[in-house]
mmCIF file of C-alpha atoms and ligand atoms in Angstrom:
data_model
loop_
_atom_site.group_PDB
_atom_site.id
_atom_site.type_symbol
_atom_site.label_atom_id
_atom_site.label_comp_id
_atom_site.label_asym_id
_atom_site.label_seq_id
_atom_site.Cartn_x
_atom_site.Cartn_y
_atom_site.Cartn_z
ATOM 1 C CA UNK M 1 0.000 0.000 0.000
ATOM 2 C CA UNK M 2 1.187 3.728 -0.986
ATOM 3 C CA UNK M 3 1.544 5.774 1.858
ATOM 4 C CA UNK M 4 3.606 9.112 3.164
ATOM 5 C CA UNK M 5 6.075 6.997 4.722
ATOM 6 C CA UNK M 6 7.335 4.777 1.959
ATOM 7 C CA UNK M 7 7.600 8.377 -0.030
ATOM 8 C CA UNK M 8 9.382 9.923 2.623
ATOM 9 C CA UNK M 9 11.789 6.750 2.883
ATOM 10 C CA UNK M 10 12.396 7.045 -1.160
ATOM 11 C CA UNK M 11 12.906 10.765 -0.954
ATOM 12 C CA UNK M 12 15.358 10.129 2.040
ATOM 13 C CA UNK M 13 17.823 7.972 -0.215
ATOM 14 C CA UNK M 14 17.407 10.067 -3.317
ATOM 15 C CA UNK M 15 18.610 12.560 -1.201
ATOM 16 C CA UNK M 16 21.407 10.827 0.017
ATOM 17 C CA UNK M 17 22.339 8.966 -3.287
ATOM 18 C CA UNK M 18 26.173 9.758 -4.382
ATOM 19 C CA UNK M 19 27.514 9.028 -8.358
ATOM 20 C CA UNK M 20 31.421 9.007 -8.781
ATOM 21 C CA UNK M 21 31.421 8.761 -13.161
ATOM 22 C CA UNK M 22 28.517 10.226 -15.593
ATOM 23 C CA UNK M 23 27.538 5.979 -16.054
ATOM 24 C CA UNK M 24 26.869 5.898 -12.506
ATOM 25 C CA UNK M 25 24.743 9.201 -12.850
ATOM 26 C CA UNK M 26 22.746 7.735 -15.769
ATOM 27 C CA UNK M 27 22.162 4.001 -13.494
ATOM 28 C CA UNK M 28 20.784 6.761 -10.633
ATOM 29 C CA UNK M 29 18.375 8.093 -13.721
ATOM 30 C CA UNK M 30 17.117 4.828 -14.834
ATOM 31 C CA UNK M 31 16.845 3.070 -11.086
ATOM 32 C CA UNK M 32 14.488 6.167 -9.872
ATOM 33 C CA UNK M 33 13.010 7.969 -12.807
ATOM 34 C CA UNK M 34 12.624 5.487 -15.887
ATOM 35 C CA UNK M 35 9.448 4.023 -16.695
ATOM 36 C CA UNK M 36 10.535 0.856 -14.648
ATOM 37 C CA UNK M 37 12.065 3.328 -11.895
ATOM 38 C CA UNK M 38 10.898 3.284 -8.439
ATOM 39 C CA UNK M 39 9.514 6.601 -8.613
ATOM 40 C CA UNK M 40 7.605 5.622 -11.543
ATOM 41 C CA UNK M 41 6.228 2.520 -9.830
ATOM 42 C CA UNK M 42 4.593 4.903 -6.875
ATOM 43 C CA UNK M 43 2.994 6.894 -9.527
ATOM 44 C CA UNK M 44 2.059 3.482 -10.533
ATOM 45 C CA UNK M 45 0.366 2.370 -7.397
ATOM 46 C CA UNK M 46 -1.264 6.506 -6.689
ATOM 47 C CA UNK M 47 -4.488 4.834 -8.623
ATOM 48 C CA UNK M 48 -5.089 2.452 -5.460
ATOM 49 C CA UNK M 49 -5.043 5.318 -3.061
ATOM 50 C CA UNK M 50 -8.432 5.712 -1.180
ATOM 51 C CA UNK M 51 -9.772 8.963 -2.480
ATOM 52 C CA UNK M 52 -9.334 10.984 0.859
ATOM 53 C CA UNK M 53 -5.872 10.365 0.968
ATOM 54 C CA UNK M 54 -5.543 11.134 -2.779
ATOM 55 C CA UNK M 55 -4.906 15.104 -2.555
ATOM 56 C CA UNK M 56 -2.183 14.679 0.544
ATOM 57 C CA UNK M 57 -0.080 11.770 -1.265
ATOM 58 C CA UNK M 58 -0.270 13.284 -4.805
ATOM 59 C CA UNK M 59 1.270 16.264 -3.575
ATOM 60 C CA UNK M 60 4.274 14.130 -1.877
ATOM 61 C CA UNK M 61 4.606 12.121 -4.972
ATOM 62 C CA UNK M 62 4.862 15.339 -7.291
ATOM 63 C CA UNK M 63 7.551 16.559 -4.937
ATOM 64 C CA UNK M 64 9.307 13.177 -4.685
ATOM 65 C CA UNK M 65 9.915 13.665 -8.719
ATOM 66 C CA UNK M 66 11.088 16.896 -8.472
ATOM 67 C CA UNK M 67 13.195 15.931 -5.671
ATOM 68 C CA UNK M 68 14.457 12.580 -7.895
ATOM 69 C CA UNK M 69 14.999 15.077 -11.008
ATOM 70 C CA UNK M 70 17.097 18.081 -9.405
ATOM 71 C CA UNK M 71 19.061 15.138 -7.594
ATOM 72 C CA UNK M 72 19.887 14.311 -11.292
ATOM 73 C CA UNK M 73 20.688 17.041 -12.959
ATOM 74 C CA UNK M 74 22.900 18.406 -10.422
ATOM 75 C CA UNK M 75 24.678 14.947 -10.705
ATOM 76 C CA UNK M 76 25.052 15.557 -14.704
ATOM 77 C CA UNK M 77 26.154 19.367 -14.334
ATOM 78 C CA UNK M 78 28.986 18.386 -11.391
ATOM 79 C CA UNK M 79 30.115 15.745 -14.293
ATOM 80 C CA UNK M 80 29.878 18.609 -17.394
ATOM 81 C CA UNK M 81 31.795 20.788 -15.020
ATOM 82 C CA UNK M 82 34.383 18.627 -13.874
ATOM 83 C CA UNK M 83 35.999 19.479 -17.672
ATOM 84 C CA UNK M 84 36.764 23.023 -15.945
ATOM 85 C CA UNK M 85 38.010 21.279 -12.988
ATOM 86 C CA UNK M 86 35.471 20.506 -9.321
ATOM 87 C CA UNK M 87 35.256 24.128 -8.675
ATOM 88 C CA UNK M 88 34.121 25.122 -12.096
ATOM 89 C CA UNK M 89 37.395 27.384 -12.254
ATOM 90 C CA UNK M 90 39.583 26.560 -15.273
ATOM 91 C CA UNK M 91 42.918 26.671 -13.760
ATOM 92 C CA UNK M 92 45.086 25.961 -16.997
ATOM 93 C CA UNK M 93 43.498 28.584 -18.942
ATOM 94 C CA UNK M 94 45.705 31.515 -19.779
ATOM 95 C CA UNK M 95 45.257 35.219 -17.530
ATOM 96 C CA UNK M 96 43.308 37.809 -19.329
ATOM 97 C CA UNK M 97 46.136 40.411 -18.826
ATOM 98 C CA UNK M 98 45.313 43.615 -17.393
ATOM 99 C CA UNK M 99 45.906 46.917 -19.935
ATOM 100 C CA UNK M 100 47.962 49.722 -18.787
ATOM 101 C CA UNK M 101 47.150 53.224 -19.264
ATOM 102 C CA UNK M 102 50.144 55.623 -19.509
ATOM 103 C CA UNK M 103 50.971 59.342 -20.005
ATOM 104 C CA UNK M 104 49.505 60.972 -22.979
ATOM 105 C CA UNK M 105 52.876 62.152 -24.775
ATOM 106 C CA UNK M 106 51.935 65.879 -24.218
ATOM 107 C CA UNK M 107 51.546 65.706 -20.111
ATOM 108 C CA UNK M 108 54.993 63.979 -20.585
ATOM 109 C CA UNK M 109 56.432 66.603 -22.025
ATOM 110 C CA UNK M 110 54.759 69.252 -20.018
ATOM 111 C CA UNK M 111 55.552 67.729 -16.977
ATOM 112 C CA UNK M 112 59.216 67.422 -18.025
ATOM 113 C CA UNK M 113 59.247 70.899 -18.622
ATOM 114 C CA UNK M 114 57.649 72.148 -15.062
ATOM 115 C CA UNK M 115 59.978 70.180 -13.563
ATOM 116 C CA UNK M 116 63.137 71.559 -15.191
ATOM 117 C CA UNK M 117 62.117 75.123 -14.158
ATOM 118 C CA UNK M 118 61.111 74.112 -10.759
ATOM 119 C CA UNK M 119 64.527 72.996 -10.459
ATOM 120 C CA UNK M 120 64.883 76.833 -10.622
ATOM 121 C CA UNK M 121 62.416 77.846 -8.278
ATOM 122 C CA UNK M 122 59.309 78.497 -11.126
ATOM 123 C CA UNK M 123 55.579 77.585 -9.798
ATOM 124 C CA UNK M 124 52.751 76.901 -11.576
ATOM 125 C CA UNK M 125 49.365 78.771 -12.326
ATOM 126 C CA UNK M 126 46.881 78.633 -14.306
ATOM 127 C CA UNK M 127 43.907 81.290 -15.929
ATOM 128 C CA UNK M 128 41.083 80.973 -17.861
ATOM 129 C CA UNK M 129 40.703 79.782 -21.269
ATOM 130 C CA UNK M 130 38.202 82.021 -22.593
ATOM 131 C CA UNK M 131 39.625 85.572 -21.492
ATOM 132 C CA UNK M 132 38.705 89.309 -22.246
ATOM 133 C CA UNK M 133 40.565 91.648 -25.437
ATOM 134 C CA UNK M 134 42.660 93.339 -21.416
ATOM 135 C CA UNK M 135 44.227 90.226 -20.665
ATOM 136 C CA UNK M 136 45.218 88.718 -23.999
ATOM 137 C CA UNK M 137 46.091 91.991 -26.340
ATOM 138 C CA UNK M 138 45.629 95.224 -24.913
ATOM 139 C CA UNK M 139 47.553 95.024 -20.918
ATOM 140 C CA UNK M 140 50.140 93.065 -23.591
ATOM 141 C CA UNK M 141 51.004 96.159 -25.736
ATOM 142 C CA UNK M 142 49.032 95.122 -28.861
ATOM 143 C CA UNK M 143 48.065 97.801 -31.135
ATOM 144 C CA UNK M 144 44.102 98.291 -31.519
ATOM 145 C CA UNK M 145 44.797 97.465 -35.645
ATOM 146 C CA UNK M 146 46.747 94.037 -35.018
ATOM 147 C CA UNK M 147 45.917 91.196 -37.043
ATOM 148 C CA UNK M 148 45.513 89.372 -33.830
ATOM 149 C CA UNK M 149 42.642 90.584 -32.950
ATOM 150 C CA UNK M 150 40.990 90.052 -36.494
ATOM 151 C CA UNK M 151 38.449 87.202 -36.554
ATOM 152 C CA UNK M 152 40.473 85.248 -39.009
ATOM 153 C CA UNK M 153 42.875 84.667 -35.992
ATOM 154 C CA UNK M 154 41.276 84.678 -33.153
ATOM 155 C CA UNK M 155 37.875 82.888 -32.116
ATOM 156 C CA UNK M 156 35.655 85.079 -30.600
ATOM 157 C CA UNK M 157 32.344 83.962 -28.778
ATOM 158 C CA UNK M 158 29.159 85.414 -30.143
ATOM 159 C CA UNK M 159 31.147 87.535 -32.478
ATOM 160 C CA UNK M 160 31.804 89.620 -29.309
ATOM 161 C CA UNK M 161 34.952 91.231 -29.922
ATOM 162 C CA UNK M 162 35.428 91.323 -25.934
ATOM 163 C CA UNK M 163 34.928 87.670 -25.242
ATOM 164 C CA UNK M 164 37.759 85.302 -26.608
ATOM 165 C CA UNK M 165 39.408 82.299 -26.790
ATOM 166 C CA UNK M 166 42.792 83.311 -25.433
ATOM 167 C CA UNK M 167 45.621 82.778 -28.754
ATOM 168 C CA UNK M 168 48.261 82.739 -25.924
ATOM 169 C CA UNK M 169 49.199 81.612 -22.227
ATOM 170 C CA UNK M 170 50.687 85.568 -21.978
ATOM 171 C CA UNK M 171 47.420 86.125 -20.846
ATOM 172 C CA UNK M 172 48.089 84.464 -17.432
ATOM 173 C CA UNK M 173 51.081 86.901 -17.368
ATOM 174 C CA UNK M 174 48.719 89.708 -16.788
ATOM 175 C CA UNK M 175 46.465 87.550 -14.339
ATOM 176 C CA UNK M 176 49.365 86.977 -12.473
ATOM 177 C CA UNK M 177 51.087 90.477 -12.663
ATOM 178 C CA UNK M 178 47.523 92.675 -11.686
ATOM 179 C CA UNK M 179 47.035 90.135 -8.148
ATOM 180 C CA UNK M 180 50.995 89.862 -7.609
ATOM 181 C CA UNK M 181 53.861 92.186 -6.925
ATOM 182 C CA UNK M 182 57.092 90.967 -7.791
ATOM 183 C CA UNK M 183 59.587 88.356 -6.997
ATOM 184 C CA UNK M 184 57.459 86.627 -9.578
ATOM 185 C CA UNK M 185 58.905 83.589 -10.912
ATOM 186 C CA UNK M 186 55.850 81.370 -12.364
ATOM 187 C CA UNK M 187 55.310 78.927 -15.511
ATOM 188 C CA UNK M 188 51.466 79.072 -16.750
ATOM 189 C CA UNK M 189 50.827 76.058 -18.972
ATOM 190 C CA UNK M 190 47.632 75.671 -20.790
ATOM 191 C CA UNK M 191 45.464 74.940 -24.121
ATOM 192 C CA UNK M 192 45.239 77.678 -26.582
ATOM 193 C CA UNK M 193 43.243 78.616 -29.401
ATOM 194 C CA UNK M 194 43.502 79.847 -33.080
ATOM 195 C CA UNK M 195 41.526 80.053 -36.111
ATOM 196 C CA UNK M 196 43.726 78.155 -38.188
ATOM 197 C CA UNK M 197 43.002 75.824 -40.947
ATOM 198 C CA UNK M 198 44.173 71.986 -39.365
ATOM 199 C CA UNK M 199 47.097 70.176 -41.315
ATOM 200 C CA UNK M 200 49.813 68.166 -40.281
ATOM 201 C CA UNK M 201 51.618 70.902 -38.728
ATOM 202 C CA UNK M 202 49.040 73.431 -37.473
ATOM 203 C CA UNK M 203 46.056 72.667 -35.604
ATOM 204 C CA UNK M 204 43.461 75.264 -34.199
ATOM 205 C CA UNK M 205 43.818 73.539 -30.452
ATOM 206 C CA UNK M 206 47.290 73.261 -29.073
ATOM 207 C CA UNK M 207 49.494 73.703 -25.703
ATOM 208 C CA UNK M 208 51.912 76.382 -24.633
ATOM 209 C CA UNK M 209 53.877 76.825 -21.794
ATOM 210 C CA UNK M 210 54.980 80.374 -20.798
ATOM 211 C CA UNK M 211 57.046 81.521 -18.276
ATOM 212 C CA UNK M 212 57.902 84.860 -16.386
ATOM 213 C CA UNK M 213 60.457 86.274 -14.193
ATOM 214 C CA UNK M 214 60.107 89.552 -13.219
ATOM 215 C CA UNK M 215 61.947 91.188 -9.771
ATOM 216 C CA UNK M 216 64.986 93.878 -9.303
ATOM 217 C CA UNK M 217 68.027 93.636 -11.923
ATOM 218 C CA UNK M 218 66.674 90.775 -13.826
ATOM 219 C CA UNK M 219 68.880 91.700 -17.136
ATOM 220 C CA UNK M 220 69.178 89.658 -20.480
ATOM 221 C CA UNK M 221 71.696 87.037 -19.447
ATOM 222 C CA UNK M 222 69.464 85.886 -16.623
ATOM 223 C CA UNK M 223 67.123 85.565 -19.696
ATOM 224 C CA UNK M 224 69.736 83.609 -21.751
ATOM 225 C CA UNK M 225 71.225 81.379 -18.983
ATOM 226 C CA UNK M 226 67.857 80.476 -17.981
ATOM 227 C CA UNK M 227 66.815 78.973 -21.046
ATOM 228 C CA UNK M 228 70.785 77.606 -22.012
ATOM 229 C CA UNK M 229 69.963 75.764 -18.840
ATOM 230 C CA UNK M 230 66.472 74.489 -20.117
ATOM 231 C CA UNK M 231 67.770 73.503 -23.269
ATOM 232 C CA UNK M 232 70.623 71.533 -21.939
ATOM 233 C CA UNK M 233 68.361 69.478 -19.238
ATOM 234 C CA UNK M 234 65.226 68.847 -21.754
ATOM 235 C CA UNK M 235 67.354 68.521 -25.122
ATOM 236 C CA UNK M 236 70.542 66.832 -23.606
ATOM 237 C CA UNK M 237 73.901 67.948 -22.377
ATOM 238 C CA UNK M 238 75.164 68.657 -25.960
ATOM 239 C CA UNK M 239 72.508 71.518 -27.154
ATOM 240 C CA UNK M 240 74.070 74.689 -28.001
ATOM 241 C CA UNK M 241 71.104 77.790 -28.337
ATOM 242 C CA UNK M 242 70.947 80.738 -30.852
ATOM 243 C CA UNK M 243 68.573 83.450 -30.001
ATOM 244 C CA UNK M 244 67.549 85.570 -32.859
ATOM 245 C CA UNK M 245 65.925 88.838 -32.903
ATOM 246 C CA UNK M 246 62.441 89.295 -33.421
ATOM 247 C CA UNK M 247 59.555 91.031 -32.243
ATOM 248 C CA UNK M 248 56.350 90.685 -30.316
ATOM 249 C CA UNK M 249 54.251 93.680 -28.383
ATOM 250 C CA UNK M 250 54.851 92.926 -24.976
ATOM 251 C CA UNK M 251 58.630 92.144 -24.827
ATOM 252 C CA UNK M 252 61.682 94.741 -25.890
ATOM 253 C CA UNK M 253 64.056 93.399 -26.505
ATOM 254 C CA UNK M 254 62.306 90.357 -27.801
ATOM 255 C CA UNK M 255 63.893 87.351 -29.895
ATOM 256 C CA UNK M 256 63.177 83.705 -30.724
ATOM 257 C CA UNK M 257 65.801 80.726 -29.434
ATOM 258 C CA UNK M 258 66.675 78.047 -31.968
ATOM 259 C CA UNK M 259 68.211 74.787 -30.076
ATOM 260 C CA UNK M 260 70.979 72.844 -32.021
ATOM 261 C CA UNK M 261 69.119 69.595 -33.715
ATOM 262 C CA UNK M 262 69.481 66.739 -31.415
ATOM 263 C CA UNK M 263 69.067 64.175 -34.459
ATOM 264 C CA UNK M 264 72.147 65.354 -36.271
ATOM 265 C CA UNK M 265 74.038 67.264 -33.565
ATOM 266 C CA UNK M 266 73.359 70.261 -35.617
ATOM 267 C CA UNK M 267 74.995 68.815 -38.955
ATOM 268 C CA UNK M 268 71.623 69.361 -41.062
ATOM 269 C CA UNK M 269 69.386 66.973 -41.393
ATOM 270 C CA UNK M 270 65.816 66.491 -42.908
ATOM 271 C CA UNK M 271 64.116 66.756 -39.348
ATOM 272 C CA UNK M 272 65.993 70.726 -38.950
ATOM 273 C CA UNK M 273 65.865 71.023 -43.085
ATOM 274 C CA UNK M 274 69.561 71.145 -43.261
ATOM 275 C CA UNK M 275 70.396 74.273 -40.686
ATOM 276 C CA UNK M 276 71.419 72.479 -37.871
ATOM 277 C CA UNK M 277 68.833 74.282 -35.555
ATOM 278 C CA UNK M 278 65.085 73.885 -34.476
ATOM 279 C CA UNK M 279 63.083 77.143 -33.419
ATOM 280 C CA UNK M 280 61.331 76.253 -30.101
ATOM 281 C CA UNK M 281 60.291 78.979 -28.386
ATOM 282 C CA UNK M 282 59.327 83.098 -28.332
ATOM 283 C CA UNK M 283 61.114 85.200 -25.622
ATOM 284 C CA UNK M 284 62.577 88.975 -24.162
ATOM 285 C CA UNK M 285 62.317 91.429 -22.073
ATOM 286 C CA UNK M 286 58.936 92.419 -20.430
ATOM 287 C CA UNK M 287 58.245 95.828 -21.956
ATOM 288 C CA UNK M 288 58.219 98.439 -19.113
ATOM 289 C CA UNK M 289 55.045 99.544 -20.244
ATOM 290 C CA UNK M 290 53.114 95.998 -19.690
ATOM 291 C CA UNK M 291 54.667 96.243 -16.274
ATOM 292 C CA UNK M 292 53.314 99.704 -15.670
ATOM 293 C CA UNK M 293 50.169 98.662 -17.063
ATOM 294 C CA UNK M 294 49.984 95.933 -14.628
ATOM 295 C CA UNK M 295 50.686 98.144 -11.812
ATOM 296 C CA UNK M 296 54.404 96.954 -11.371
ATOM 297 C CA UNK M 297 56.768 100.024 -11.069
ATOM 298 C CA UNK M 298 58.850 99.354 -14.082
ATOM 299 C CA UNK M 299 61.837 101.835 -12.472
ATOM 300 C CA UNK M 300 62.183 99.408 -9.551
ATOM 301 C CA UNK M 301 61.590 96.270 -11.255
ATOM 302 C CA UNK M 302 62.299 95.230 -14.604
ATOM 303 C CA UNK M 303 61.740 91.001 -16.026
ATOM 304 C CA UNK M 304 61.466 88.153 -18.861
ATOM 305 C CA UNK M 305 58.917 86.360 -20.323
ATOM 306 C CA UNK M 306 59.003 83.098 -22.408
ATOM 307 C CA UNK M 307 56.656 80.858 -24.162
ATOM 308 C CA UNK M 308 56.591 77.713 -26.324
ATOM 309 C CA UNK M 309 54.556 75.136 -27.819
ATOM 310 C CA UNK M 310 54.255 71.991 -26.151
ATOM 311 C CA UNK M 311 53.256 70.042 -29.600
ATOM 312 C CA UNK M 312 56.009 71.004 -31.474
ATOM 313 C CA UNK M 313 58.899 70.526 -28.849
ATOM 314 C CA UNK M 314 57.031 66.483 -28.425
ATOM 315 C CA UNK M 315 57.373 66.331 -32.372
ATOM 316 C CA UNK M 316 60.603 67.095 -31.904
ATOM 317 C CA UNK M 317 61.254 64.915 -28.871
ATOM 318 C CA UNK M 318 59.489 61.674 -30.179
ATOM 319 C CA UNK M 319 59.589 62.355 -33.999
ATOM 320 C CA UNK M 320 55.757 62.589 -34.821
ATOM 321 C CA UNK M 321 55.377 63.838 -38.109
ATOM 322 C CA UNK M 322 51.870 65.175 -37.711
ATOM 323 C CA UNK M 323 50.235 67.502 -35.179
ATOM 324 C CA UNK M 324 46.591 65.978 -35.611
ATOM 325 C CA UNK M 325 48.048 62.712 -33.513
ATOM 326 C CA UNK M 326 48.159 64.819 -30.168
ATOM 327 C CA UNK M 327 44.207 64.760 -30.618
ATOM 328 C CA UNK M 328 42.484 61.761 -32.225
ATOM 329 C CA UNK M 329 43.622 59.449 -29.115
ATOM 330 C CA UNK M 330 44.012 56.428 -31.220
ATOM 331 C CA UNK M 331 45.443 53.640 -28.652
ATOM 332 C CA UNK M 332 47.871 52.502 -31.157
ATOM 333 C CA UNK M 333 49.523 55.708 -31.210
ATOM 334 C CA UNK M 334 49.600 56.332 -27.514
ATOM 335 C CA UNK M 335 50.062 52.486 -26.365
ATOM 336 C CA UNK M 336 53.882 53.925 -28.026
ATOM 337 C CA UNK M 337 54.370 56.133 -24.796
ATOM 338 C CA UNK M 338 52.616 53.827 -22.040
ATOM 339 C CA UNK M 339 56.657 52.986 -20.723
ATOM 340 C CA UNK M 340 56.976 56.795 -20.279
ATOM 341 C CA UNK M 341 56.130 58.098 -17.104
HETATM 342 N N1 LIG N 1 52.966 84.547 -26.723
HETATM 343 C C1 LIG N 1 53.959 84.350 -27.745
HETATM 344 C C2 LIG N 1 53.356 83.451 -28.829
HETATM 345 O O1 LIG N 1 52.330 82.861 -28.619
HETATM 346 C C3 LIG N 1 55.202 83.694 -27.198
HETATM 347 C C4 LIG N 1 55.950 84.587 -26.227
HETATM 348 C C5 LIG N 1 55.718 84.469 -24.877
HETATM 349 C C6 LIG N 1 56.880 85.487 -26.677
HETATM 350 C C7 LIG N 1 56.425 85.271 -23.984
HETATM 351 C C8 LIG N 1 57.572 86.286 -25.797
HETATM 352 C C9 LIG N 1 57.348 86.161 -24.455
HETATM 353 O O2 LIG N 1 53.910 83.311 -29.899
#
């Protein structure tokens, strides 16, 4: 006769049954749940089950099965994932390896650079990237008809000729100048922005660093030791400088420093077009009358200002023949600096 205890006794060894190989798994199957199976036979016997007991036992029975067929599977999947090993973990499969993010080649250089003049005692500050026609052309000497300040140059927001993108990091030389009375010794690196057309070697976004120096008897060789000392630490040991004349508003005297080409040692080459020397940066005198305008007595203090393009001095470092690279962040290009730091 079928009754709860001779289900509970079934489910009880189900329960408790064990299979060591898949075969032994598959005997469990057929010895419980095959049409000759135990399990099977109790369904068999459920039609001689007085009616008032029919509701109670058919419940047990329907549990029994499900009891008989989780035992089962779980027996299979241990067996599917003993492949991977008992704990499902595939210990002889290869690492995924972890990638490696690195310097972008610009903050390499940058950072190079800060660090050779804070060698010297230069901090760092920062100003605003969209700046007034004061702080980027007219507390810098520039005449009300420079090109500058024509929209072809410069982006302007809303076509207000008062709101700009600033074209240079001298504008943080005025920041710093109107909320500072000298000794001012401070590097001001930052993005600028011109309306050029982009090609390999222009681009309308791109990085300068600028630097001023401005306290009592700061003369022209403090200017030209200062930067023979840059050279030599950023360049190498070997770099000779030339510093040409040239002009710009705010310094007098002003000039432009070529470094000796540290691919051919200054024998010509295709990288310095065959003169021996690479132009890297803009440089002089601050004119005593962007001091004055600043609010810096210009009898008692006199200084010198620098700036230089961050892009072009990492073409020159790493040999990238277009400027457009510093921007599209293709991985392949920058996995090449990841062993920088
Ligand atoms: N601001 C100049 C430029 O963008 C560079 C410069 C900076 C020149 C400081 C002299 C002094 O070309």
């Amino acid at each position: 006769m079928l009754d709860l205890d001779k289900i509970q006794a079934l489910a009880e060894e189900i329960s408790a049954a064990t299979a060591s190989t898949p075969e032994e798994v598959e005997a469990l199957r057929i010895k419980y749940l095959s049409k000759k199976g135990s399990v099977s036979a109790l369904f068999d016997d459920f039609k001689n089950v007085p009616n008032e007991q029919k509701r109670e036992i058919g419940k047990k029975l329907n549990e029994l099965k499900t009891i008989a067929q989780t035992k089962i599977n779980d027996l299979k999947e241990s067996f599917s994932a003993a492949d991977t090993g008992a704990t499902g973990i595939d210990l002889s499969r290869e690492a995924t390896s972890s990638v490696w993010g690195g310097s972008h080649p610009l903050s390499i250089v940058r950072n190079d650079i800060i660090e050779i003049f804070g060698r010297l005692g230069f901090t760092v500050s920062e100003g605003p990237e969209i700046e007034d026609d004061w702080h980027v052309f007219t507390a810098l000497n520039f005449p009300p008809e420079h090109p500058a300040r024509d929209m072809q140059d410069t982006f302007f927001i809303n076509n207000n000729p008062d709101i700009l993108l600033r074209t240079h990091t001298s504008s943080v030389q005025v920041r710093t100048m109107e909320r500072q009375q000298p000794p001012i010794r401070s590097l001001f690196p930052g993005r600028v922005f011109r309306n050029e057309a982009i090609s390999a070697r222009a681009h309308c976004i791109f990085h300068q660093i600028e630097g001023l120096y401005v306290a009592e008897n700061v003369s022209f060789a403090d200017l030209k030791q200062t930067l023979l000392y840059f050279a030599k630490e950023l360049f190498g040991p070997e770099t000779q400088i030339r510093l040409r004349p040239s002009y710009f508003p705010f310094t007098e005297p002003s000039a432009e420093m070529d470094v000796s080409c540290s691919l051919c040692g200054g024998k010509g080459c295709s990288v310095c077009k065959g003169t021996g020397w690479l132009e890297i940066l803009g440089c002089g005198m601050v004119d005593p009358a962007v001091l004055e305008s600043n609010g810096i007595d210009s009898k008692k203090y006199s200084g010198f200002a620098f700036g230089m393009g961050v892009e072009r001095i990492a073409m020159l470092r790493y040999q990238v023949k277009d400027i457009r690279l510093f921007f599209e962040n293709d991985v392949r290009f920058l996995k090449q600096f990841q062993s920088v730091l």
